[in-house]
Amino acid sequence: MNTSTTENGGSLWSEIIESTRTIFKSHVRHFHAISILFLLPIMFSLILYTSFELAIFYPDYDFTTYTQLQFFAISSFVYALFLAFFFICGVGTTTYSAAQVIYDRPINVVSSIKSMKNSFFPLLSTFIVSQTIFISITLLFALILVFVVRIFQSLGLIELKSDSDHLLFLVIFSLIVLVPILIWLQVNWSLAYVITVVESKKGYETLRRSAKLVKGERWVTLKILMYYEIVIVWMVVWCAMFLARGEQWRSFTGILLTAFTSVMGYILMNQYLVANVVLYMHCKELNDEKLMSETAAGEYVSLPVEEEEKNHDVV
């Protein structure tokens, strides 16, 4: 990537998006295959799980009933494990494949799946550390908010009810404060999974490394994040809300819409992961790190020599 042509954020963003599409199109069957294996289940389940929650459980929810609360907690935990597993596998295989393409090496589905043998647990470590920090910040913010609300209530300054304007104001204010903090962290850690796969690092070390690499390119990173994630979230929410109305999920329109949204969602998710690899390569160039040296390439991709030589024979 020629950094002289990407001096401003807009041109760099355009170049990264264009490079991402080029990489995807040059190996479209490969990326579709690994996406169908790992990313499609995520998109499909997000739509169905959300719509079924709205259509089946919401009208009859009574969180004072222990059985319903217990069922909701268990099902949510199992579903979270499902999402985490497929997300880690999807990130690992897609990142590995994109890195191999950039290093001008042949790729195939089998070698991409086998790469998870080396990267699954490091990716899991990075995932656990990052999500623990996200959840801890959210819980800490919620505790502070509850503490402040209790003080105001004891002073008689506010009165909270389910239909109270004060409650709505507090929810909106909380989101205005909390969401930018979480987005800022996500921007700084956008390259963490790429670093885990390419540089064989893990855990908090990848988060620090990512924050260092994106320094100076945070606006570009934010644009990439917003470009893909806003569209994905909007599609999933809109489709889930449509399916939750009556028996729409059983209709031909509902089935067709679910299939279309799932496919478009996994394509966008795949391209977002590839875009992070392209951004990583650019940030490495800006940090004066050699990109294509033989030693670094073998070190970064973490392939055994025998497997690497075998992959060169595969078209």
PDB file of C-alpha atoms in Angstrom:
ATOM      1  CA  MET A   1       0.000   0.000   0.000  1.00  0.00           C
ATOM      2  CA  ASN A   2       1.457   3.340  -1.055  1.00  0.00           C
ATOM      3  CA  THR A   3       1.233   5.695   1.915  1.00  0.00           C
ATOM      4  CA  SER A   4       2.030   8.755  -0.220  1.00  0.00           C
ATOM      5  CA  THR A   5      -1.406   8.518  -1.809  1.00  0.00           C
ATOM      6  CA  THR A   6      -3.231   8.237   1.508  1.00  0.00           C
ATOM      7  CA  GLU A   7      -2.167  11.330   3.369  1.00  0.00           C
ATOM      8  CA  ASN A   8      -5.685  12.315   4.378  1.00  0.00           C
ATOM      9  CA  GLY A   9      -8.199  10.161   6.195  1.00  0.00           C
ATOM     10  CA  GLY A  10     -10.777  10.195   3.404  1.00  0.00           C
ATOM     11  CA  SER A  11      -8.468   8.831   0.727  1.00  0.00           C
ATOM     12  CA  LEU A  12      -7.037   6.234   3.119  1.00  0.00           C
ATOM     13  CA  TRP A  13     -10.532   5.069   4.057  1.00  0.00           C
ATOM     14  CA  SER A  14     -11.452   4.753   0.371  1.00  0.00           C
ATOM     15  CA  GLU A  15      -8.248   2.865  -0.386  1.00  0.00           C
ATOM     16  CA  ILE A  16      -8.805   0.403   2.460  1.00  0.00           C
ATOM     17  CA  ILE A  17     -12.402  -0.263   1.384  1.00  0.00           C
ATOM     18  CA  GLU A  18     -11.300  -0.735  -2.228  1.00  0.00           C
ATOM     19  CA  SER A  19      -8.439  -3.044  -1.218  1.00  0.00           C
ATOM     20  CA  THR A  20     -10.850  -5.034   0.944  1.00  0.00           C
ATOM     21  CA  ARG A  21     -13.253  -5.555  -1.942  1.00  0.00           C
ATOM     22  CA  THR A  22     -10.385  -6.509  -4.254  1.00  0.00           C
ATOM     23  CA  ILE A  23      -9.121  -9.151  -1.810  1.00  0.00           C
ATOM     24  CA  PHE A  24     -12.644 -10.490  -1.318  1.00  0.00           C
ATOM     25  CA  LYS A  25     -13.393 -10.667  -5.051  1.00  0.00           C
ATOM     26  CA  SER A  26     -10.043 -12.264  -5.910  1.00  0.00           C
ATOM     27  CA  HIS A  27     -10.863 -15.241  -3.652  1.00  0.00           C
ATOM     28  CA  VAL A  28     -14.630 -14.922  -3.490  1.00  0.00           C
ATOM     29  CA  ARG A  29     -15.365 -18.658  -3.277  1.00  0.00           C
ATOM     30  CA  HIS A  30     -12.906 -19.152  -0.443  1.00  0.00           C
ATOM     31  CA  PHE A  31     -14.262 -16.261   1.634  1.00  0.00           C
ATOM     32  CA  HIS A  32     -17.848 -17.339   0.994  1.00  0.00           C
ATOM     33  CA  ALA A  33     -17.001 -20.881   2.111  1.00  0.00           C
ATOM     34  CA  ILE A  34     -15.447 -19.925   5.455  1.00  0.00           C
ATOM     35  CA  SER A  35     -18.141 -17.297   6.012  1.00  0.00           C
ATOM     36  CA  ILE A  36     -20.912 -19.840   5.465  1.00  0.00           C
ATOM     37  CA  LEU A  37     -19.214 -22.139   7.970  1.00  0.00           C
ATOM     38  CA  PHE A  38     -18.689 -19.597  10.750  1.00  0.00           C
ATOM     39  CA  LEU A  39     -20.250 -16.176  10.066  1.00  0.00           C
ATOM     40  CA  LEU A  40     -23.583 -17.197   8.553  1.00  0.00           C
ATOM     41  CA  PRO A  41     -24.664 -19.068  11.742  1.00  0.00           C
ATOM     42  CA  ILE A  42     -23.982 -15.873  13.708  1.00  0.00           C
ATOM     43  CA  MET A  43     -26.115 -13.666  11.465  1.00  0.00           C
ATOM     44  CA  PHE A  44     -28.908 -16.221  11.113  1.00  0.00           C
ATOM     45  CA  SER A  45     -29.102 -16.877  14.850  1.00  0.00           C
ATOM     46  CA  LEU A  46     -28.979 -13.174  15.730  1.00  0.00           C
ATOM     47  CA  ILE A  47     -32.048 -12.550  13.597  1.00  0.00           C
ATOM     48  CA  LEU A  48     -34.019 -15.570  14.798  1.00  0.00           C
ATOM     49  CA  TYR A  49     -33.048 -15.347  18.468  1.00  0.00           C
ATOM     50  CA  THR A  50     -33.954 -11.660  18.652  1.00  0.00           C
ATOM     51  CA  SER A  51     -37.236 -12.064  16.777  1.00  0.00           C
ATOM     52  CA  PHE A  52     -38.307 -15.101  18.831  1.00  0.00           C
ATOM     53  CA  GLU A  53     -37.474 -13.239  22.035  1.00  0.00           C
ATOM     54  CA  LEU A  54     -39.754 -10.401  20.937  1.00  0.00           C
ATOM     55  CA  ALA A  55     -42.552 -12.536  19.512  1.00  0.00           C
ATOM     56  CA  ILE A  56     -42.760 -15.372  22.040  1.00  0.00           C
ATOM     57  CA  PHE A  57     -41.376 -14.236  25.379  1.00  0.00           C
ATOM     58  CA  TYR A  58     -41.859 -10.490  25.609  1.00  0.00           C
ATOM     59  CA  PRO A  59     -45.674 -10.303  25.888  1.00  0.00           C
ATOM     60  CA  ASP A  60     -45.708 -12.834  28.751  1.00  0.00           C
ATOM     61  CA  TYR A  61     -42.514 -11.853  30.538  1.00  0.00           C
ATOM     62  CA  ASP A  62     -42.805 -11.589  34.282  1.00  0.00           C
ATOM     63  CA  PHE A  63     -39.341 -11.284  35.726  1.00  0.00           C
ATOM     64  CA  THR A  64     -40.681 -11.844  39.223  1.00  0.00           C
ATOM     65  CA  THR A  65     -41.262 -15.479  38.206  1.00  0.00           C
ATOM     66  CA  TYR A  66     -38.151 -17.444  39.104  1.00  0.00           C
ATOM     67  CA  THR A  67     -38.664 -20.142  36.430  1.00  0.00           C
ATOM     68  CA  GLN A  68     -38.868 -17.646  33.572  1.00  0.00           C
ATOM     69  CA  LEU A  69     -35.910 -15.669  34.841  1.00  0.00           C
ATOM     70  CA  GLN A  70     -33.847 -18.854  35.222  1.00  0.00           C
ATOM     71  CA  PHE A  71     -34.759 -20.051  31.719  1.00  0.00           C
ATOM     72  CA  PHE A  72     -33.878 -16.662  30.240  1.00  0.00           C
ATOM     73  CA  ALA A  73     -30.508 -16.628  32.025  1.00  0.00           C
ATOM     74  CA  ILE A  74     -29.585 -20.180  30.961  1.00  0.00           C
ATOM     75  CA  SER A  75     -30.671 -19.732  27.338  1.00  0.00           C
ATOM     76  CA  SER A  76     -28.809 -16.421  27.104  1.00  0.00           C
ATOM     77  CA  PHE A  77     -25.635 -17.991  28.521  1.00  0.00           C
ATOM     78  CA  VAL A  78     -25.756 -20.946  26.114  1.00  0.00           C
ATOM     79  CA  TYR A  79     -26.414 -18.611  23.195  1.00  0.00           C
ATOM     80  CA  ALA A  80     -23.495 -16.385  24.242  1.00  0.00           C
ATOM     81  CA  LEU A  81     -21.186 -19.436  24.182  1.00  0.00           C
ATOM     82  CA  PHE A  82     -22.495 -20.318  20.721  1.00  0.00           C
ATOM     83  CA  LEU A  83     -21.833 -16.796  19.438  1.00  0.00           C
ATOM     84  CA  ALA A  84     -18.367 -16.655  21.007  1.00  0.00           C
ATOM     85  CA  PHE A  85     -17.273 -19.960  19.443  1.00  0.00           C
ATOM     86  CA  PHE A  86     -18.401 -19.121  15.915  1.00  0.00           C
ATOM     87  CA  PHE A  87     -17.152 -15.541  16.204  1.00  0.00           C
ATOM     88  CA  ILE A  88     -13.654 -16.670  17.211  1.00  0.00           C
ATOM     89  CA  CYS A  89     -13.541 -19.261  14.420  1.00  0.00           C
ATOM     90  CA  GLY A  90     -14.847 -16.746  11.884  1.00  0.00           C
ATOM     91  CA  VAL A  91     -12.338 -14.094  12.921  1.00  0.00           C
ATOM     92  CA  GLY A  92      -9.453 -16.563  12.947  1.00  0.00           C
ATOM     93  CA  THR A  93     -10.076 -18.154   9.556  1.00  0.00           C
ATOM     94  CA  THR A  94     -10.932 -14.886   7.796  1.00  0.00           C
ATOM     95  CA  THR A  95      -7.942 -13.016   9.226  1.00  0.00           C
ATOM     96  CA  TYR A  96      -5.583 -15.878   8.375  1.00  0.00           C
ATOM     97  CA  SER A  97      -6.931 -16.042   4.811  1.00  0.00           C
ATOM     98  CA  ALA A  98      -6.671 -12.285   4.250  1.00  0.00           C
ATOM     99  CA  ALA A  99      -3.103 -12.233   5.586  1.00  0.00           C
ATOM    100  CA  GLN A 100      -2.137 -15.094   3.270  1.00  0.00           C
ATOM    101  CA  VAL A 101      -3.587 -13.224   0.283  1.00  0.00           C
ATOM    102  CA  ILE A 102      -1.688 -10.045   1.172  1.00  0.00           C
ATOM    103  CA  TYR A 103       1.520 -12.077   1.563  1.00  0.00           C
ATOM    104  CA  ASP A 104       0.750 -13.485  -1.919  1.00  0.00           C
ATOM    105  CA  ARG A 105       0.433 -17.067  -0.728  1.00  0.00           C
ATOM    106  CA  PRO A 106      -2.091 -19.648  -1.939  1.00  0.00           C
ATOM    107  CA  ILE A 107      -5.052 -20.337   0.334  1.00  0.00           C
ATOM    108  CA  ASN A 108      -7.624 -23.075   0.721  1.00  0.00           C
ATOM    109  CA  VAL A 109     -10.452 -23.783   3.123  1.00  0.00           C
ATOM    110  CA  VAL A 110      -8.732 -26.728   4.807  1.00  0.00           C
ATOM    111  CA  SER A 111      -5.565 -24.787   5.671  1.00  0.00           C
ATOM    112  CA  SER A 112      -7.645 -21.872   6.958  1.00  0.00           C
ATOM    113  CA  ILE A 113      -9.579 -24.172   9.282  1.00  0.00           C
ATOM    114  CA  LYS A 114      -6.364 -25.913  10.388  1.00  0.00           C
ATOM    115  CA  SER A 115      -4.911 -22.515  11.310  1.00  0.00           C
ATOM    116  CA  MET A 116      -7.387 -22.401  14.203  1.00  0.00           C
ATOM    117  CA  LYS A 117      -5.283 -25.063  15.915  1.00  0.00           C
ATOM    118  CA  ASN A 118      -2.673 -22.362  16.563  1.00  0.00           C
ATOM    119  CA  SER A 119      -4.905 -19.329  16.980  1.00  0.00           C
ATOM    120  CA  PHE A 120      -8.109 -20.468  18.726  1.00  0.00           C
ATOM    121  CA  PHE A 121      -6.934 -20.209  22.324  1.00  0.00           C
ATOM    122  CA  PRO A 122      -4.947 -16.966  21.809  1.00  0.00           C
ATOM    123  CA  LEU A 123      -8.065 -15.497  20.176  1.00  0.00           C
ATOM    124  CA  LEU A 124     -10.171 -16.794  23.051  1.00  0.00           C
ATOM    125  CA  SER A 125      -7.788 -15.138  25.509  1.00  0.00           C
ATOM    126  CA  THR A 126      -8.015 -11.819  23.661  1.00  0.00           C
ATOM    127  CA  PHE A 127     -11.801 -12.135  23.455  1.00  0.00           C
ATOM    128  CA  ILE A 128     -12.173 -12.842  27.184  1.00  0.00           C
ATOM    129  CA  VAL A 129      -9.894  -9.969  28.208  1.00  0.00           C
ATOM    130  CA  SER A 130     -11.577  -7.418  25.935  1.00  0.00           C
ATOM    131  CA  GLN A 131     -15.125  -8.482  26.829  1.00  0.00           C
ATOM    132  CA  THR A 132     -14.270  -8.527  30.533  1.00  0.00           C
ATOM    133  CA  ILE A 133     -13.126  -4.917  30.272  1.00  0.00           C
ATOM    134  CA  PHE A 134     -16.255  -3.936  28.318  1.00  0.00           C
ATOM    135  CA  ILE A 135     -18.562  -5.621  30.833  1.00  0.00           C
ATOM    136  CA  SER A 136     -16.647  -4.252  33.830  1.00  0.00           C
ATOM    137  CA  ILE A 137     -16.909  -0.684  32.535  1.00  0.00           C
ATOM    138  CA  THR A 138     -20.625  -1.133  31.842  1.00  0.00           C
ATOM    139  CA  LEU A 139     -21.307  -2.596  35.297  1.00  0.00           C
ATOM    140  CA  LEU A 140     -19.226   0.081  37.015  1.00  0.00           C
ATOM    141  CA  PHE A 141     -21.110   2.784  35.150  1.00  0.00           C
ATOM    142  CA  ALA A 142     -24.442   1.159  36.073  1.00  0.00           C
ATOM    143  CA  LEU A 143     -23.471   0.980  39.756  1.00  0.00           C
ATOM    144  CA  ILE A 144     -22.430   4.638  39.771  1.00  0.00           C
ATOM    145  CA  LEU A 145     -25.692   5.585  38.078  1.00  0.00           C
ATOM    146  CA  VAL A 146     -27.770   3.613  40.607  1.00  0.00           C
ATOM    147  CA  PHE A 147     -25.842   5.202  43.466  1.00  0.00           C
ATOM    148  CA  VAL A 148     -26.456   8.710  42.112  1.00  0.00           C
ATOM    149  CA  VAL A 149     -30.147   7.969  41.505  1.00  0.00           C
ATOM    150  CA  ARG A 150     -30.563   6.689  45.069  1.00  0.00           C
ATOM    151  CA  ILE A 151     -29.038   9.889  46.416  1.00  0.00           C
ATOM    152  CA  PHE A 152     -31.368  12.041  44.299  1.00  0.00           C
ATOM    153  CA  GLN A 153     -34.368   9.947  45.367  1.00  0.00           C
ATOM    154  CA  SER A 154     -33.476  10.270  49.038  1.00  0.00           C
ATOM    155  CA  LEU A 155     -33.274  14.046  48.582  1.00  0.00           C
ATOM    156  CA  GLY A 156     -36.652  14.049  46.827  1.00  0.00           C
ATOM    157  CA  LEU A 157     -35.215  15.564  43.659  1.00  0.00           C
ATOM    158  CA  ILE A 158     -36.480  12.859  41.294  1.00  0.00           C
ATOM    159  CA  GLU A 159     -39.203  10.208  41.271  1.00  0.00           C
ATOM    160  CA  LEU A 160     -38.671   7.170  39.066  1.00  0.00           C
ATOM    161  CA  LYS A 161     -41.563   5.198  37.605  1.00  0.00           C
ATOM    162  CA  SER A 162     -41.804   2.980  34.534  1.00  0.00           C
ATOM    163  CA  ASP A 163     -43.512   5.783  32.593  1.00  0.00           C
ATOM    164  CA  SER A 164     -41.559   8.611  34.177  1.00  0.00           C
ATOM    165  CA  ASP A 165     -39.804  11.243  32.057  1.00  0.00           C
ATOM    166  CA  HIS A 166     -36.992  11.176  34.605  1.00  0.00           C
ATOM    167  CA  LEU A 167     -36.358   7.491  33.860  1.00  0.00           C
ATOM    168  CA  LEU A 168     -36.272   8.128  30.107  1.00  0.00           C
ATOM    169  CA  PHE A 169     -33.884  11.037  30.616  1.00  0.00           C
ATOM    170  CA  LEU A 170     -31.542   8.904  32.742  1.00  0.00           C
ATOM    171  CA  VAL A 171     -31.515   6.106  30.155  1.00  0.00           C
ATOM    172  CA  ILE A 172     -30.728   8.527  27.318  1.00  0.00           C
ATOM    173  CA  PHE A 173     -28.073  10.308  29.368  1.00  0.00           C
ATOM    174  CA  SER A 174     -26.475   6.979  30.304  1.00  0.00           C
ATOM    175  CA  LEU A 175     -26.279   5.889  26.683  1.00  0.00           C
ATOM    176  CA  ILE A 176     -24.845   9.253  25.598  1.00  0.00           C
ATOM    177  CA  VAL A 177     -22.031   8.877  28.128  1.00  0.00           C
ATOM    178  CA  LEU A 178     -21.400   5.115  27.959  1.00  0.00           C
ATOM    179  CA  VAL A 179     -21.646   4.354  24.229  1.00  0.00           C
ATOM    180  CA  PRO A 180     -18.850   6.757  23.121  1.00  0.00           C
ATOM    181  CA  ILE A 181     -16.542   5.230  25.746  1.00  0.00           C
ATOM    182  CA  LEU A 182     -17.196   1.711  24.469  1.00  0.00           C
ATOM    183  CA  ILE A 183     -16.818   2.817  20.847  1.00  0.00           C
ATOM    184  CA  TRP A 184     -13.520   4.540  21.668  1.00  0.00           C
ATOM    185  CA  LEU A 185     -12.223   1.309  23.204  1.00  0.00           C
ATOM    186  CA  GLN A 186     -13.427  -0.713  20.239  1.00  0.00           C
ATOM    187  CA  VAL A 187     -11.661   1.655  17.848  1.00  0.00           C
ATOM    188  CA  ASN A 188      -8.413   1.341  19.788  1.00  0.00           C
ATOM    189  CA  TRP A 189      -8.720  -2.448  19.881  1.00  0.00           C
ATOM    190  CA  SER A 190      -9.868  -2.946  16.278  1.00  0.00           C
ATOM    191  CA  LEU A 191      -6.602  -4.640  15.308  1.00  0.00           C
ATOM    192  CA  ALA A 192      -6.345  -6.872  18.390  1.00  0.00           C
ATOM    193  CA  TYR A 193      -7.635 -10.024  16.685  1.00  0.00           C
ATOM    194  CA  VAL A 194      -5.459  -9.412  13.633  1.00  0.00           C
ATOM    195  CA  ILE A 195      -2.417  -9.084  15.888  1.00  0.00           C
ATOM    196  CA  THR A 196      -3.393 -12.292  17.682  1.00  0.00           C
ATOM    197  CA  VAL A 197      -3.451 -14.273  14.429  1.00  0.00           C
ATOM    198  CA  VAL A 198      -0.621 -12.580  12.548  1.00  0.00           C
ATOM    199  CA  GLU A 199       1.855 -11.886  15.335  1.00  0.00           C
ATOM    200  CA  SER A 200       0.988 -14.797  17.648  1.00  0.00           C
ATOM    201  CA  LYS A 201       0.285 -12.535  20.617  1.00  0.00           C
ATOM    202  CA  LYS A 202      -2.634 -12.883  23.015  1.00  0.00           C
ATOM    203  CA  GLY A 203      -4.638 -11.272  25.789  1.00  0.00           C
ATOM    204  CA  TYR A 204      -4.000  -7.759  27.022  1.00  0.00           C
ATOM    205  CA  GLU A 205      -0.775  -7.556  25.010  1.00  0.00           C
ATOM    206  CA  THR A 206      -2.772  -7.477  21.771  1.00  0.00           C
ATOM    207  CA  LEU A 207      -4.976  -4.655  23.072  1.00  0.00           C
ATOM    208  CA  ARG A 208      -1.940  -2.515  23.893  1.00  0.00           C
ATOM    209  CA  ARG A 209      -0.335  -3.322  20.556  1.00  0.00           C
ATOM    210  CA  SER A 210      -3.541  -2.446  18.688  1.00  0.00           C
ATOM    211  CA  ALA A 211      -3.913   0.897  20.488  1.00  0.00           C
ATOM    212  CA  LYS A 212      -0.325   1.712  19.557  1.00  0.00           C
ATOM    213  CA  LEU A 213      -0.780   0.830  15.883  1.00  0.00           C
ATOM    214  CA  VAL A 214      -4.031   2.758  15.334  1.00  0.00           C
ATOM    215  CA  LYS A 215      -2.626   5.890  16.952  1.00  0.00           C
ATOM    216  CA  GLY A 216      -2.943   8.642  14.360  1.00  0.00           C
ATOM    217  CA  GLU A 217      -5.451   6.614  12.323  1.00  0.00           C
ATOM    218  CA  ARG A 218      -8.331   6.472  14.795  1.00  0.00           C
ATOM    219  CA  TRP A 219     -10.693   8.479  12.597  1.00  0.00           C
ATOM    220  CA  VAL A 220     -10.094   6.095   9.708  1.00  0.00           C
ATOM    221  CA  THR A 221     -10.614   3.140  12.038  1.00  0.00           C
ATOM    222  CA  LEU A 222     -13.847   4.697  13.314  1.00  0.00           C
ATOM    223  CA  LYS A 223     -15.098   5.234   9.751  1.00  0.00           C
ATOM    224  CA  ILE A 224     -14.427   1.601   8.883  1.00  0.00           C
ATOM    225  CA  LEU A 225     -16.164   0.445  12.060  1.00  0.00           C
ATOM    226  CA  MET A 226     -19.221   2.629  11.455  1.00  0.00           C
ATOM    227  CA  TYR A 227     -19.370   1.821   7.736  1.00  0.00           C
ATOM    228  CA  TYR A 228     -19.843  -1.887   8.334  1.00  0.00           C
ATOM    229  CA  GLU A 229     -21.329  -2.242  11.814  1.00  0.00           C
ATOM    230  CA  ILE A 230     -24.099   0.346  11.486  1.00  0.00           C
ATOM    231  CA  VAL A 231     -25.399  -1.399   8.364  1.00  0.00           C
ATOM    232  CA  ILE A 232     -25.145  -4.850   9.966  1.00  0.00           C
ATOM    233  CA  VAL A 233     -26.910  -3.781  13.179  1.00  0.00           C
ATOM    234  CA  TRP A 234     -29.629  -1.948  11.255  1.00  0.00           C
ATOM    235  CA  MET A 235     -30.325  -4.968   9.035  1.00  0.00           C
ATOM    236  CA  VAL A 236     -30.485  -7.406  11.958  1.00  0.00           C
ATOM    237  CA  VAL A 237     -32.737  -5.193  14.100  1.00  0.00           C
ATOM    238  CA  TRP A 238     -35.082  -4.309  11.243  1.00  0.00           C
ATOM    239  CA  CYS A 239     -35.415  -7.921  10.108  1.00  0.00           C
ATOM    240  CA  ALA A 240     -35.958  -9.182  13.675  1.00  0.00           C
ATOM    241  CA  MET A 241     -38.665  -6.578  14.306  1.00  0.00           C
ATOM    242  CA  PHE A 242     -40.394  -7.529  11.049  1.00  0.00           C
ATOM    243  CA  LEU A 243     -40.349 -11.248  11.889  1.00  0.00           C
ATOM    244  CA  ALA A 244     -41.679 -10.598  15.409  1.00  0.00           C
ATOM    245  CA  ARG A 245     -44.966  -9.227  14.061  1.00  0.00           C
ATOM    246  CA  GLY A 246     -47.595 -11.931  14.242  1.00  0.00           C
ATOM    247  CA  GLU A 247     -46.639 -14.993  12.184  1.00  0.00           C
ATOM    248  CA  GLN A 248     -44.341 -13.191   9.751  1.00  0.00           C
ATOM    249  CA  TRP A 249     -41.460 -15.543  10.517  1.00  0.00           C
ATOM    250  CA  ARG A 250     -43.488 -18.393   8.975  1.00  0.00           C
ATOM    251  CA  SER A 251     -44.386 -16.511   5.796  1.00  0.00           C
ATOM    252  CA  PHE A 252     -42.514 -16.793   2.505  1.00  0.00           C
ATOM    253  CA  THR A 253     -41.609 -13.113   2.753  1.00  0.00           C
ATOM    254  CA  GLY A 254     -40.195 -13.637   6.228  1.00  0.00           C
ATOM    255  CA  ILE A 255     -38.113 -16.637   5.133  1.00  0.00           C
ATOM    256  CA  LEU A 256     -36.816 -14.785   2.074  1.00  0.00           C
ATOM    257  CA  LEU A 257     -35.989 -11.678   4.116  1.00  0.00           C
ATOM    258  CA  THR A 258     -34.185 -13.753   6.748  1.00  0.00           C
ATOM    259  CA  ALA A 259     -32.091 -15.514   4.101  1.00  0.00           C
ATOM    260  CA  PHE A 260     -31.225 -12.261   2.315  1.00  0.00           C
ATOM    261  CA  THR A 261     -30.314 -10.427   5.532  1.00  0.00           C
ATOM    262  CA  SER A 262     -28.207 -13.344   6.760  1.00  0.00           C
ATOM    263  CA  VAL A 263     -26.237 -13.527   3.507  1.00  0.00           C
ATOM    264  CA  MET A 264     -25.693  -9.778   3.268  1.00  0.00           C
ATOM    265  CA  GLY A 265     -24.763  -9.702   6.940  1.00  0.00           C
ATOM    266  CA  TYR A 266     -22.062 -12.357   6.682  1.00  0.00           C
ATOM    267  CA  ILE A 267     -20.619 -10.721   3.550  1.00  0.00           C
ATOM    268  CA  LEU A 268     -20.354  -7.379   5.346  1.00  0.00           C
ATOM    269  CA  MET A 269     -18.917  -9.028   8.463  1.00  0.00           C
ATOM    270  CA  ASN A 270     -16.341 -10.852   6.339  1.00  0.00           C
ATOM    271  CA  GLN A 271     -15.331  -7.658   4.562  1.00  0.00           C
ATOM    272  CA  TYR A 272     -15.030  -5.826   7.885  1.00  0.00           C
ATOM    273  CA  LEU A 273     -12.603  -8.467   9.143  1.00  0.00           C
ATOM    274  CA  VAL A 274     -10.605  -8.250   5.909  1.00  0.00           C
ATOM    275  CA  ALA A 275     -10.606  -4.441   6.165  1.00  0.00           C
ATOM    276  CA  ASN A 276      -9.029  -4.711   9.612  1.00  0.00           C
ATOM    277  CA  VAL A 277      -6.213  -6.811   8.132  1.00  0.00           C
ATOM    278  CA  VAL A 278      -5.646  -4.213   5.404  1.00  0.00           C
ATOM    279  CA  LEU A 279      -5.670  -1.435   8.012  1.00  0.00           C
ATOM    280  CA  TYR A 280      -3.190  -3.415  10.112  1.00  0.00           C
ATOM    281  CA  MET A 281      -0.775  -3.641   7.179  1.00  0.00           C
ATOM    282  CA  HIS A 282      -1.067   0.097   6.570  1.00  0.00           C
ATOM    283  CA  CYS A 283      -0.489   0.930  10.240  1.00  0.00           C
ATOM    284  CA  LYS A 284       2.581  -1.310  10.253  1.00  0.00           C
ATOM    285  CA  GLU A 285       3.959   0.650   7.308  1.00  0.00           C
ATOM    286  CA  LEU A 286       3.403   3.898   9.160  1.00  0.00           C
ATOM    287  CA  ASN A 287       5.312   2.462  12.108  1.00  0.00           C
ATOM    288  CA  ASP A 288       8.283   1.635   9.842  1.00  0.00           C
ATOM    289  CA  GLU A 289       7.931  -2.116  10.262  1.00  0.00           C
ATOM    290  CA  LYS A 290       8.977  -4.368   7.390  1.00  0.00           C
ATOM    291  CA  LEU A 291       5.909  -5.901   5.811  1.00  0.00           C
ATOM    292  CA  MET A 292       7.048  -8.583   3.389  1.00  0.00           C
ATOM    293  CA  SER A 293      10.373  -9.913   4.690  1.00  0.00           C
ATOM    294  CA  GLU A 294      10.694 -13.679   4.665  1.00  0.00           C
ATOM    295  CA  THR A 295      11.473 -13.973   8.348  1.00  0.00           C
ATOM    296  CA  ALA A 296       8.622 -11.762   9.461  1.00  0.00           C
ATOM    297  CA  ALA A 297       6.157 -13.430   7.127  1.00  0.00           C
ATOM    298  CA  GLY A 298       6.879 -16.902   8.430  1.00  0.00           C
ATOM    299  CA  GLU A 299       6.911 -15.608  11.984  1.00  0.00           C
ATOM    300  CA  TYR A 300       3.650 -13.724  11.692  1.00  0.00           C
ATOM    301  CA  VAL A 301       1.535 -16.368  10.007  1.00  0.00           C
ATOM    302  CA  SER A 302       2.797 -19.067  12.363  1.00  0.00           C
ATOM    303  CA  LEU A 303       2.705 -21.958   9.900  1.00  0.00           C
ATOM    304  CA  PRO A 304       4.868 -25.053  10.130  1.00  0.00           C
ATOM    305  CA  VAL A 305       7.352 -25.191   7.248  1.00  0.00           C
ATOM    306  CA  GLU A 306       5.991 -28.503   5.959  1.00  0.00           C
ATOM    307  CA  GLU A 307       2.414 -27.227   5.878  1.00  0.00           C
ATOM    308  CA  GLU A 308       3.465 -23.969   4.251  1.00  0.00           C
ATOM    309  CA  GLU A 309       5.313 -25.783   1.456  1.00  0.00           C
ATOM    310  CA  LYS A 310       2.328 -28.040   0.968  1.00  0.00           C
ATOM    311  CA  ASN A 311       0.008 -25.032   0.669  1.00  0.00           C
ATOM    312  CA  HIS A 312       2.138 -23.567  -2.120  1.00  0.00           C
ATOM    313  CA  ASP A 313       1.231 -26.598  -4.236  1.00  0.00           C
ATOM    314  CA  VAL A 314      -2.486 -26.054  -3.738  1.00  0.00           C
ATOM    315  CA  VAL A 315      -4.254 -23.828  -6.250  1.00  0.00           C
TER     316      VAL A 315
END
